C-alpha positions as a printed NumPy array, in Angstrom:
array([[-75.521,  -4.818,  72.247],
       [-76.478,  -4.666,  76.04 ],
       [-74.991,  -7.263,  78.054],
       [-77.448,  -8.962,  80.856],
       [-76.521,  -7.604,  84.312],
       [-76.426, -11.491,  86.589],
       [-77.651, -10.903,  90.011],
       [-74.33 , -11.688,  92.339],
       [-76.219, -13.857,  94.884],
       [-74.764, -12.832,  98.477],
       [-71.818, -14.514, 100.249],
       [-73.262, -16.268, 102.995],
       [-71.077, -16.331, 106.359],
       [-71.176, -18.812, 109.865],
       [-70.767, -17.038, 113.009],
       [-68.248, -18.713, 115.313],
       [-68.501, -18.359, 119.068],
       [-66.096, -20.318, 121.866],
       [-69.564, -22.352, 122.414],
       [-70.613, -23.254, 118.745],
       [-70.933, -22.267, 115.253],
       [-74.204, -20.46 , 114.26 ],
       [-74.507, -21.25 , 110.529],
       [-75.647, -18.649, 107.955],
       [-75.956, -15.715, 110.315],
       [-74.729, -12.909, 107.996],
       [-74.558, -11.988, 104.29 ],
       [-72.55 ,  -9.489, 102.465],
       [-75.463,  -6.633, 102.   ],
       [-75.771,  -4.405,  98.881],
       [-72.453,  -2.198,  99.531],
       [-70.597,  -5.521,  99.678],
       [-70.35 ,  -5.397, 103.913],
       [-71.738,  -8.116, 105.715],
       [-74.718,  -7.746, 107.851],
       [-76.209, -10.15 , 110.598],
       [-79.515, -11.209, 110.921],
       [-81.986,  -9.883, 113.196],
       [-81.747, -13.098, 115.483],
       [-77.945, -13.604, 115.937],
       [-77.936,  -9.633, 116.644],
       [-80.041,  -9.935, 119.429],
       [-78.181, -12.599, 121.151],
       [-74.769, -11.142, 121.082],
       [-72.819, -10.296, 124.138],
       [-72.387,  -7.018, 124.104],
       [-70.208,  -4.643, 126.398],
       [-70.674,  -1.808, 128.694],
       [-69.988,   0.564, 125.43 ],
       [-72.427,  -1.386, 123.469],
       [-70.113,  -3.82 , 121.769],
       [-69.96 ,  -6.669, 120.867],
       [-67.667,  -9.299, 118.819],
       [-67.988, -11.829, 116.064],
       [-65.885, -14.075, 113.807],
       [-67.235, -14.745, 110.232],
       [-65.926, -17.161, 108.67 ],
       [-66.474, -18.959, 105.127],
       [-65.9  , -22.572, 105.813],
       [-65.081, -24.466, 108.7  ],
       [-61.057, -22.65 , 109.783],
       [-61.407, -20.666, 112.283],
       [-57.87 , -19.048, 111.135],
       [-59.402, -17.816, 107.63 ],
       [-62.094, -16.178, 109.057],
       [-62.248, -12.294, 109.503],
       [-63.076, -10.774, 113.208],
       [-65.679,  -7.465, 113.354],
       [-66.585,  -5.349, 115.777],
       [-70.479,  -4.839, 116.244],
       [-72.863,  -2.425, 117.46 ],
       [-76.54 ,  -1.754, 117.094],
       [-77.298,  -0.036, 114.105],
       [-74.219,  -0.075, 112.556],
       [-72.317,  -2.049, 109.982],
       [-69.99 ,  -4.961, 111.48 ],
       [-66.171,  -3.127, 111.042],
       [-63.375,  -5.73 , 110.356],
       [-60.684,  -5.603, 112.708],
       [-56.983,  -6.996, 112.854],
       [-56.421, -10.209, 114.804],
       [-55.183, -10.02 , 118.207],
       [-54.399, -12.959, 120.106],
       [-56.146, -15.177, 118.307],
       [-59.917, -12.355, 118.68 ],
       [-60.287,  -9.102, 117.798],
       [-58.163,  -6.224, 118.351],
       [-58.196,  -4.681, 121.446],
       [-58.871,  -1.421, 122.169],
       [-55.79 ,   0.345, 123.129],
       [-55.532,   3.69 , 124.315],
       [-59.185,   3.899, 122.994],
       [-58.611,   3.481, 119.393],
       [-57.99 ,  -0.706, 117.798],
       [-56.813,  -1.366, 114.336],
       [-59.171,  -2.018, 111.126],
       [-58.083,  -2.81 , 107.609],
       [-60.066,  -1.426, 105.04 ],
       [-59.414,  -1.816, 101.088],
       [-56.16 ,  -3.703, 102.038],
       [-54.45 ,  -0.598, 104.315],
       [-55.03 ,  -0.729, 108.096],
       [-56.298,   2.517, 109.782],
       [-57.997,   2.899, 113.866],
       [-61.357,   2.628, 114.554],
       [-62.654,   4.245, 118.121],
       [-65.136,   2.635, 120.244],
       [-68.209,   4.128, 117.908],
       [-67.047,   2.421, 115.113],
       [-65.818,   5.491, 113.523],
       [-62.69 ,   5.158, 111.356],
       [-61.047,   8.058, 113.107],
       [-57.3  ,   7.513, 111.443],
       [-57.434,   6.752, 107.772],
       [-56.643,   3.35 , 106.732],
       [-53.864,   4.25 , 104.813],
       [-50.533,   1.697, 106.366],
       [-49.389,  -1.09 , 105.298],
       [-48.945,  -2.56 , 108.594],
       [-49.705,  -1.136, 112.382],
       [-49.431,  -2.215, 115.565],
       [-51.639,  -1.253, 118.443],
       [-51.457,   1.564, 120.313],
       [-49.202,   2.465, 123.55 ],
       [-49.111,   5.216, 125.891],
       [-50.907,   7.858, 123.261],
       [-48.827,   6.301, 120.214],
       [-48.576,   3.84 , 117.469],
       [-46.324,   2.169, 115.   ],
       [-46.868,   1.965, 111.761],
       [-45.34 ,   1.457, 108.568],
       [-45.791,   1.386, 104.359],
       [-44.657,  -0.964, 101.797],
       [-44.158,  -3.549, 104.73 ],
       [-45.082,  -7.01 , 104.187],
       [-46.   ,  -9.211, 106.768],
       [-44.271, -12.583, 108.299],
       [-44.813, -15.419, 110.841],
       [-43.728, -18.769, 112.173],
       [-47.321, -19.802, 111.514],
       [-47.947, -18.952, 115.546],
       [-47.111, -15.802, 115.94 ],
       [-47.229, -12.596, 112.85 ],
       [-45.022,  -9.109, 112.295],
       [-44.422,  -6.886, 109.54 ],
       [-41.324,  -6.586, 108.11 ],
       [-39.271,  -4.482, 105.138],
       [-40.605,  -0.908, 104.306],
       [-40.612,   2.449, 105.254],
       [-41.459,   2.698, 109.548],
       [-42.575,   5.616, 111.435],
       [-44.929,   6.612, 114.85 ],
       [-47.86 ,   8.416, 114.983],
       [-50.248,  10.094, 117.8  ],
       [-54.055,   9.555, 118.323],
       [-54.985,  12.453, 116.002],
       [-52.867,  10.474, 113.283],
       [-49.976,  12.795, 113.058],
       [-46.394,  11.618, 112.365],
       [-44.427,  12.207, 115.271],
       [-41.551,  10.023, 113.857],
       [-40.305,  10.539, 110.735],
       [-40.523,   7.18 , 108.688],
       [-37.055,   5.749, 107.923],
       [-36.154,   2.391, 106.317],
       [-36.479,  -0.832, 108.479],
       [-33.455,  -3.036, 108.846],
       [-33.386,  -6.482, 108.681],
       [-32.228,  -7.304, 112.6  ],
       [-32.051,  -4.723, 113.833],
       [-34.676,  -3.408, 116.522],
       [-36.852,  -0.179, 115.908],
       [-35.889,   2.868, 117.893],
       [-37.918,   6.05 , 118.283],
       [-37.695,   8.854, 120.365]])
């Protein structure tokens, strides 16, 4: 017997701004990634590189929504949260979590280090930190990872410091 295929009806986001709330301005498309309508694309603020950013949120908490990066023509990319926006671009690249793992976008949009870490932090004079099977932790202002397996990579994504265990107190060295 053939069971009837429901249509999923689309998830239907708010865009916030510092200004105001601009309801119903995306939906999740076919591939399950949201995409903004025509109208709120054209009136986004968007950078010298052709950027711009946007918080979608579900509801009315700011804090449970998800930040993207935009440009023209291509899919919004989720990005980590940085200081209470999106992700800044360090040293060109910012992070973006993809399927649960966090990876670095550049300023195309391209996903030019696979999202394949637990946890990351942003990157600093041509490296970053990252680690696996780390969890992450706050005081409800502020959020780090903690536990797991820690190591540093370069631009290109290479390890340049072989992971090792992180301990509880005691403060990450690499050379």
């Amino acid at each position: 017997m053939a069971i009837d295929r429901v249509p999923v009806p689309p998830v239907v986001f708010d865009c916030w701004e510092p200004e105001r709330t601009f309801k119903q301005c995306a939906a999740t498309g076919p591939d399950g990634r949201p995409r903004l309508k025509r109208s709120y694309l054209a009136r986004l603020r968007y950078d010298r590189d052709g950027l711009a950013s946007v918080l979608l949120m579900d509801g009315t908490d700011t804090r449970k929504g998800q930040w993207f990066y935009v440009r023209r023509g291509v899919a919004p990319v989720p990005v980590e949260l940085m200081d209470n926006g999106p992700d800044y671009f360090k040293d060109g690249l910012a992070r973006s979590r993809v399927g649960g793992k966090v990876g670095y976008i550049d300023r195309k949009l391209n996903l030019v280090i696979p999202a394949q870490y637990d946890g990351a932090y942003p990157f600093e004079d041509g490296f970053a930190v990252v680690c696996t099977a780390c969890t992450i932790a706050g005081d409800g202002e502020h959020s780090w990872y903690e536990g797991g397996q820690w190591g540093r990579i370069d631009r290109k994504g290479r390890v340049v410091s072989p992971f090792r265990p992180w301990e509880k107190g005691k403060r990450l060295e690499f050379d």
